[in-house]
């Protein structure tokens, strides 16, 4: 049985098994949170990959994992596929939790799935042999044989990367928008930041494992540095301009940046909160772009 199918079955069994356990035990030992991780339960970065918030969350994720995961496993092999799934998912939890409060719970294989999607969609355009679907959409390309030498231009290489990136960003944007809308409607925390992180990690994997990567091995160090910088900037830009944080508690990122007085890199919420604390209020909250200083339960001043 392929690893993808085993992961699907394990997700279902874990979800069912958790229904018979005390909620507090599940939250501490199966759900990921920054608090759980810092308290020594580091294994939650893995167990949370197999947990899901509800049956709909489970079905959507497993549908994507089954179809895209099986395709990628055939393409890169079981070892690399295991690295993509577990590293991408765990890293998405770890990095995204820095933008949430210590007690905020995160669950699901979404981070892993977006890593898988990015690897699959990036490696195919960068492959020497194109799939029929890619050739149909973007035009046929020369197929390499054992007796013929094929050359590729750097322009074509980066255009293919750009195309794959645009497609992925469109998909991740639509998925994250829908999940954020659902989260707002249900009053629960959305893990859409983890989707972005998973995609960026998968993008790096996909480029580095592509067939044409070896043709530019001399530039590998430079490109990896650029990709890492884009990863950091992308995550922080998303956090600063899109992510809605808990207005009643400082997040790890805000606290860290505030402690070093790096105001230019603080989120708007952090600057607002710090201003209000300096003015003697309990906390500050951004409302429609305006900073409102508040005592517990009441609006007092806006700036």
GROMACS .gro file of C-alpha atoms in nm:
model
  303
    1UNK     CA    1   0.000   0.000   0.000
    2UNK     CA    2   0.129   0.346  -0.090
    3UNK     CA    3   0.225   0.588   0.186
    4UNK     CA    4  -0.044   0.836   0.079
    5UNK     CA    5  -0.318   0.579   0.132
    6UNK     CA    6  -0.173   0.485   0.472
    7UNK     CA    7  -0.178   0.852   0.573
    8UNK     CA    8  -0.541   0.885   0.464
    9UNK     CA    9  -0.641   0.581   0.669
   10UNK     CA   10  -0.443   0.704   0.970
   11UNK     CA   11  -0.619   1.042   0.956
   12UNK     CA   12  -0.959   0.871   0.959
   13UNK     CA   13  -0.868   0.635   1.245
   14UNK     CA   14  -0.719   0.918   1.453
   15UNK     CA   15  -1.026   1.135   1.402
   16UNK     CA   16  -1.259   0.852   1.510
   17UNK     CA   17  -1.038   0.749   1.803
   18UNK     CA   18  -1.025   1.105   1.936
   19UNK     CA   19  -1.404   1.116   1.965
   20UNK     CA   20  -1.383   0.870   2.255
   21UNK     CA   21  -1.114   1.057   2.449
   22UNK     CA   22  -1.159   1.346   2.696
   23UNK     CA   23  -1.153   1.679   2.513
   24UNK     CA   24  -0.886   1.823   2.744
   25UNK     CA   25  -0.656   1.524   2.684
   26UNK     CA   26  -0.699   1.557   2.307
   27UNK     CA   27  -0.629   1.931   2.315
   28UNK     CA   28  -0.306   1.881   2.508
   29UNK     CA   29  -0.172   1.572   2.332
   30UNK     CA   30  -0.313   1.573   1.979
   31UNK     CA   31  -0.370   1.939   1.891
   32UNK     CA   32  -0.080   2.170   1.813
   33UNK     CA   33  -0.036   2.497   1.999
   34UNK     CA   34   0.269   2.704   2.078
   35UNK     CA   35   0.197   2.644   2.446
   36UNK     CA   36   0.188   2.266   2.404
   37UNK     CA   37   0.514   2.274   2.210
   38UNK     CA   38   0.701   2.496   2.457
   39UNK     CA   39   0.579   2.283   2.749
   40UNK     CA   40   0.767   1.985   2.607
   41UNK     CA   41   0.494   1.812   2.406
   42UNK     CA   42   0.686   1.857   2.082
   43UNK     CA   43   0.519   1.550   1.932
   44UNK     CA   44   0.200   1.752   1.878
   45UNK     CA   45   0.365   1.898   1.565
   46UNK     CA   46   0.315   1.549   1.416
   47UNK     CA   47  -0.001   1.424   1.589
   48UNK     CA   48  -0.191   1.738   1.489
   49UNK     CA   49  -0.134   1.651   1.123
   50UNK     CA   50  -0.375   1.359   1.164
   51UNK     CA   51  -0.637   1.548   1.363
   52UNK     CA   52  -0.916   1.757   1.208
   53UNK     CA   53  -1.166   2.003   1.349
   54UNK     CA   54  -1.477   1.838   1.204
   55UNK     CA   55  -1.593   1.586   0.946
   56UNK     CA   56  -1.602   1.842   0.663
   57UNK     CA   57  -1.247   1.953   0.737
   58UNK     CA   58  -1.142   1.588   0.731
   59UNK     CA   59  -1.316   1.504   0.402
   60UNK     CA   60  -1.182   1.807   0.214
   61UNK     CA   61  -0.825   1.750   0.326
   62UNK     CA   62  -0.830   1.377   0.261
   63UNK     CA   63  -0.976   1.427  -0.086
   64UNK     CA   64  -0.690   1.659  -0.179
   65UNK     CA   65  -0.432   1.437  -0.011
   66UNK     CA   66  -0.552   1.122  -0.188
   67UNK     CA   67  -0.551   1.261  -0.543
   68UNK     CA   68  -0.253   1.498  -0.535
   69UNK     CA   69  -0.051   1.295  -0.286
   70UNK     CA   70  -0.062   0.977  -0.494
   71UNK     CA   71   0.052   1.169  -0.801
   72UNK     CA   72   0.347   1.325  -0.621
   73UNK     CA   73   0.447   1.000  -0.451
   74UNK     CA   74   0.476   0.836  -0.793
   75UNK     CA   75   0.683   1.130  -0.917
   76UNK     CA   76   0.942   1.166  -0.638
   77UNK     CA   77   0.932   0.836  -0.449
   78UNK     CA   78   0.822   0.745  -0.100
   79UNK     CA   79   1.124   0.885   0.090
   80UNK     CA   80   1.109   1.235  -0.054
   81UNK     CA   81   0.732   1.227  -0.028
   82UNK     CA   82   0.753   1.146   0.344
   83UNK     CA   83   0.990   1.441   0.391
   84UNK     CA   84   0.747   1.670   0.210
   85UNK     CA   85   0.446   1.559   0.414
   86UNK     CA   86   0.596   1.558   0.762
   87UNK     CA   87   0.845   1.843   0.731
   88UNK     CA   88   0.602   2.068   0.545
   89UNK     CA   89   0.318   2.008   0.789
   90UNK     CA   90   0.526   2.038   1.107
   91UNK     CA   91   0.706   2.350   0.983
   92UNK     CA   92   0.373   2.509   0.891
   93UNK     CA   93   0.250   2.454   1.248
   94UNK     CA   94   0.572   2.579   1.407
   95UNK     CA   95   0.610   2.894   1.198
   96UNK     CA   96   0.244   2.993   1.182
   97UNK     CA   97   0.199   2.950   1.558
   98UNK     CA   98   0.442   3.237   1.615
   99UNK     CA   99   0.167   3.467   1.487
  100UNK     CA  100  -0.096   3.324   1.721
  101UNK     CA  101  -0.138   3.318   2.097
  102UNK     CA  102   0.018   3.038   2.302
  103UNK     CA  103  -0.317   2.871   2.363
  104UNK     CA  104  -0.453   2.883   2.006
  105UNK     CA  105  -0.501   2.528   1.877
  106UNK     CA  106  -0.409   2.424   1.523
  107UNK     CA  107  -0.500   2.093   1.359
  108UNK     CA  108  -0.516   1.931   1.019
  109UNK     CA  109  -0.299   1.820   0.730
  110UNK     CA  110  -0.356   2.141   0.535
  111UNK     CA  111   0.004   2.259   0.573
  112UNK     CA  112   0.130   1.925   0.443
  113UNK     CA  113  -0.119   1.928   0.157
  114UNK     CA  114  -0.018   2.275   0.042
  115UNK     CA  115   0.346   2.167   0.053
  116UNK     CA  116   0.257   1.865  -0.161
  117UNK     CA  117   0.058   2.079  -0.404
  118UNK     CA  118   0.344   2.325  -0.445
  119UNK     CA  119   0.602   2.052  -0.508
  120UNK     CA  120   0.378   1.880  -0.763
  121UNK     CA  121   0.284   2.196  -0.952
  122UNK     CA  122   0.639   2.334  -0.956
  123UNK     CA  123   0.820   2.013  -1.050
  124UNK     CA  124   0.596   1.939  -1.347
  125UNK     CA  125   0.661   2.266  -1.534
  126UNK     CA  126   1.033   2.225  -1.459
  127UNK     CA  127   1.043   1.865  -1.577
  128UNK     CA  128   1.213   1.769  -1.903
  129UNK     CA  129   0.913   1.557  -2.000
  130UNK     CA  130   0.583   1.740  -1.966
  131UNK     CA  131   0.254   1.578  -1.878
  132UNK     CA  132  -0.023   1.589  -2.134
  133UNK     CA  133  -0.219   1.835  -1.922
  134UNK     CA  134   0.070   2.081  -1.903
  135UNK     CA  135   0.146   2.051  -2.274
  136UNK     CA  136  -0.221   2.112  -2.358
  137UNK     CA  137  -0.238   2.431  -2.149
  138UNK     CA  138   0.106   2.582  -2.207
  139UNK     CA  139   0.208   2.427  -2.539
  140UNK     CA  140   0.421   2.128  -2.631
  141UNK     CA  141   0.788   2.121  -2.537
  142UNK     CA  142   1.081   1.918  -2.664
  143UNK     CA  143   1.106   1.573  -2.506
  144UNK     CA  144   1.451   1.443  -2.416
  145UNK     CA  145   1.571   1.107  -2.542
  146UNK     CA  146   1.884   0.908  -2.466
  147UNK     CA  147   2.050   1.010  -2.793
  148UNK     CA  148   1.955   1.376  -2.814
  149UNK     CA  149   2.095   1.669  -2.624
  150UNK     CA  150   1.836   1.915  -2.500
  151UNK     CA  151   1.922   2.269  -2.394
  152UNK     CA  152   1.704   2.507  -2.199
  153UNK     CA  153   1.731   2.881  -2.159
  154UNK     CA  154   1.730   3.050  -1.821
  155UNK     CA  155   1.442   3.267  -1.938
  156UNK     CA  156   1.226   2.961  -2.003
  157UNK     CA  157   1.324   2.819  -1.666
  158UNK     CA  158   1.216   3.125  -1.470
  159UNK     CA  159   0.903   3.177  -1.679
  160UNK     CA  160   0.794   2.824  -1.591
  161UNK     CA  161   0.863   2.895  -1.224
  162UNK     CA  162   0.657   3.214  -1.250
  163UNK     CA  163   0.366   3.032  -1.414
  164UNK     CA  164   0.365   2.764  -1.145
  165UNK     CA  165   0.381   3.030  -0.874
  166UNK     CA  166   0.087   3.227  -1.013
  167UNK     CA  167  -0.128   2.914  -1.039
  168UNK     CA  168  -0.041   2.813  -0.683
  169UNK     CA  169  -0.098   3.160  -0.541
  170UNK     CA  170  -0.440   3.174  -0.708
  171UNK     CA  171  -0.536   2.838  -0.558
  172UNK     CA  172  -0.401   2.917  -0.214
  173UNK     CA  173  -0.568   3.257  -0.218
  174UNK     CA  174  -0.908   3.109  -0.301
  175UNK     CA  175  -0.873   2.829  -0.045
  176UNK     CA  176  -0.752   3.063   0.230
  177UNK     CA  177  -1.028   3.312   0.159
  178UNK     CA  178  -1.293   3.042   0.193
  179UNK     CA  179  -1.137   2.904   0.511
  180UNK     CA  180  -1.109   3.253   0.658
  181UNK     CA  181  -1.473   3.326   0.578
  182UNK     CA  182  -1.574   3.000   0.747
  183UNK     CA  183  -1.358   3.079   1.049
  184UNK     CA  184  -1.514   3.422   1.090
  185UNK     CA  185  -1.865   3.280   1.057
  186UNK     CA  186  -1.800   3.004   1.310
  187UNK     CA  187  -1.589   3.213   1.545
  188UNK     CA  188  -1.292   2.976   1.533
  189UNK     CA  189  -0.927   3.021   1.442
  190UNK     CA  190  -0.834   2.978   1.077
  191UNK     CA  191  -0.499   2.817   0.994
  192UNK     CA  192  -0.466   2.996   0.661
  193UNK     CA  193  -0.120   3.129   0.752
  194UNK     CA  194  -0.003   2.766   0.767
  195UNK     CA  195  -0.130   2.717   0.412
  196UNK     CA  196   0.092   2.999   0.289
  197UNK     CA  197   0.394   2.864   0.476
  198UNK     CA  198   0.332   2.512   0.344
  199UNK     CA  199   0.315   2.645  -0.012
  200UNK     CA  200   0.641   2.839   0.023
  201UNK     CA  201   0.822   2.537   0.167
  202UNK     CA  202   0.689   2.319  -0.114
  203UNK     CA  203   0.796   2.578  -0.369
  204UNK     CA  204   1.157   2.554  -0.247
  205UNK     CA  205   1.143   2.171  -0.251
  206UNK     CA  206   0.990   2.167  -0.598
  207UNK     CA  207   1.251   2.392  -0.755
  208UNK     CA  208   1.546   2.219  -0.586
  209UNK     CA  209   1.426   1.872  -0.691
  210UNK     CA  210   1.333   1.961  -1.049
  211UNK     CA  211   1.515   1.800  -1.341
  212UNK     CA  212   1.641   2.130  -1.474
  213UNK     CA  213   1.779   2.246  -1.139
  214UNK     CA  214   2.109   2.064  -1.203
  215UNK     CA  215   2.159   2.274  -1.515
  216UNK     CA  216   2.196   2.579  -1.293
  217UNK     CA  217   2.385   2.416  -1.006
  218UNK     CA  218   2.644   2.692  -1.005
  219UNK     CA  219   2.371   2.937  -0.912
  220UNK     CA  220   2.217   2.711  -0.647
  221UNK     CA  221   2.350   2.901  -0.347
  222UNK     CA  222   2.237   3.237  -0.480
  223UNK     CA  223   1.891   3.113  -0.573
  224UNK     CA  224   1.840   2.936  -0.238
  225UNK     CA  225   1.928   3.257  -0.053
  226UNK     CA  226   1.677   3.446  -0.266
  227UNK     CA  227   1.409   3.183  -0.205
  228UNK     CA  228   1.473   3.192   0.170
  229UNK     CA  229   1.445   3.572   0.174
  230UNK     CA  230   1.121   3.552  -0.025
  231UNK     CA  231   0.993   3.291   0.221
  232UNK     CA  232   1.060   3.514   0.523
  233UNK     CA  233   0.926   3.829   0.358
  234UNK     CA  234   0.620   3.646   0.227
  235UNK     CA  235   0.526   3.506   0.565
  236UNK     CA  236   0.577   3.834   0.745
  237UNK     CA  237   0.394   4.036   0.478
  238UNK     CA  238   0.100   3.799   0.504
  239UNK     CA  239   0.103   3.827   0.882
  240UNK     CA  240   0.124   4.206   0.878
  241UNK     CA  241  -0.145   4.276   0.621
  242UNK     CA  242  -0.385   3.981   0.618
  243UNK     CA  243  -0.376   3.781   0.939
  244UNK     CA  244  -0.617   3.886   1.213
  245UNK     CA  245  -0.474   3.822   1.559
  246UNK     CA  246  -0.635   3.797   1.900
  247UNK     CA  247  -0.695   4.157   2.017
  248UNK     CA  248  -0.672   4.058   2.385
  249UNK     CA  249  -0.323   3.906   2.391
  250UNK     CA  250   0.019   3.980   2.250
  251UNK     CA  251   0.142   3.717   2.006
  252UNK     CA  252   0.490   3.570   2.010
  253UNK     CA  253   0.597   3.776   1.708
  254UNK     CA  254   0.460   4.103   1.845
  255UNK     CA  255   0.620   4.044   2.184
  256UNK     CA  256   0.956   3.953   2.032
  257UNK     CA  257   0.966   4.252   1.800
  258UNK     CA  258   0.843   4.490   2.068
  259UNK     CA  259   1.112   4.374   2.311
  260UNK     CA  260   1.380   4.476   2.062
  261UNK     CA  261   1.204   4.800   1.963
  262UNK     CA  262   1.203   4.705   1.595
  263UNK     CA  263   0.907   4.928   1.524
  264UNK     CA  264   0.945   4.924   1.147
  265UNK     CA  265   0.889   4.546   1.148
  266UNK     CA  266   0.603   4.542   1.397
  267UNK     CA  267   0.253   4.469   1.277
  268UNK     CA  268  -0.003   4.747   1.291
  269UNK     CA  269  -0.174   4.565   1.574
  270UNK     CA  270   0.149   4.561   1.777
  271UNK     CA  271   0.211   4.934   1.729
  272UNK     CA  272  -0.149   5.009   1.825
  273UNK     CA  273  -0.130   4.791   2.134
  274UNK     CA  274   0.202   4.941   2.245
  275UNK     CA  275   0.068   5.295   2.201
  276UNK     CA  276  -0.238   5.219   2.413
  277UNK     CA  277  -0.033   5.049   2.684
  278UNK     CA  278   0.187   5.358   2.704
  279UNK     CA  279  -0.128   5.570   2.745
  280UNK     CA  280  -0.245   5.361   3.040
  281UNK     CA  281  -0.511   5.148   2.870
  282UNK     CA  282  -0.545   4.770   2.892
  283UNK     CA  283  -0.491   4.702   2.522
  284UNK     CA  284  -0.532   4.842   2.172
  285UNK     CA  285  -0.724   4.704   1.876
  286UNK     CA  286  -0.725   4.794   1.508
  287UNK     CA  287  -1.081   4.857   1.383
  288UNK     CA  288  -1.121   4.943   1.014
  289UNK     CA  289  -0.765   5.068   1.007
  290UNK     CA  290  -0.799   5.288   1.317
  291UNK     CA  291  -0.637   5.219   1.652
  292UNK     CA  292  -0.884   5.205   1.941
  293UNK     CA  293  -0.750   5.206   2.297
  294UNK     CA  294  -0.966   5.012   2.540
  295UNK     CA  295  -1.015   4.912   2.897
  296UNK     CA  296  -1.163   4.567   2.954
  297UNK     CA  297  -1.506   4.562   2.791
  298UNK     CA  298  -1.524   4.925   2.677
  299UNK     CA  299  -1.401   5.151   2.397
  300UNK     CA  300  -1.228   5.458   2.533
  301UNK     CA  301  -1.029   5.637   2.266
  302UNK     CA  302  -0.950   5.612   1.898
  303UNK     CA  303  -0.646   5.734   1.712
   0.00000   0.00000   0.00000
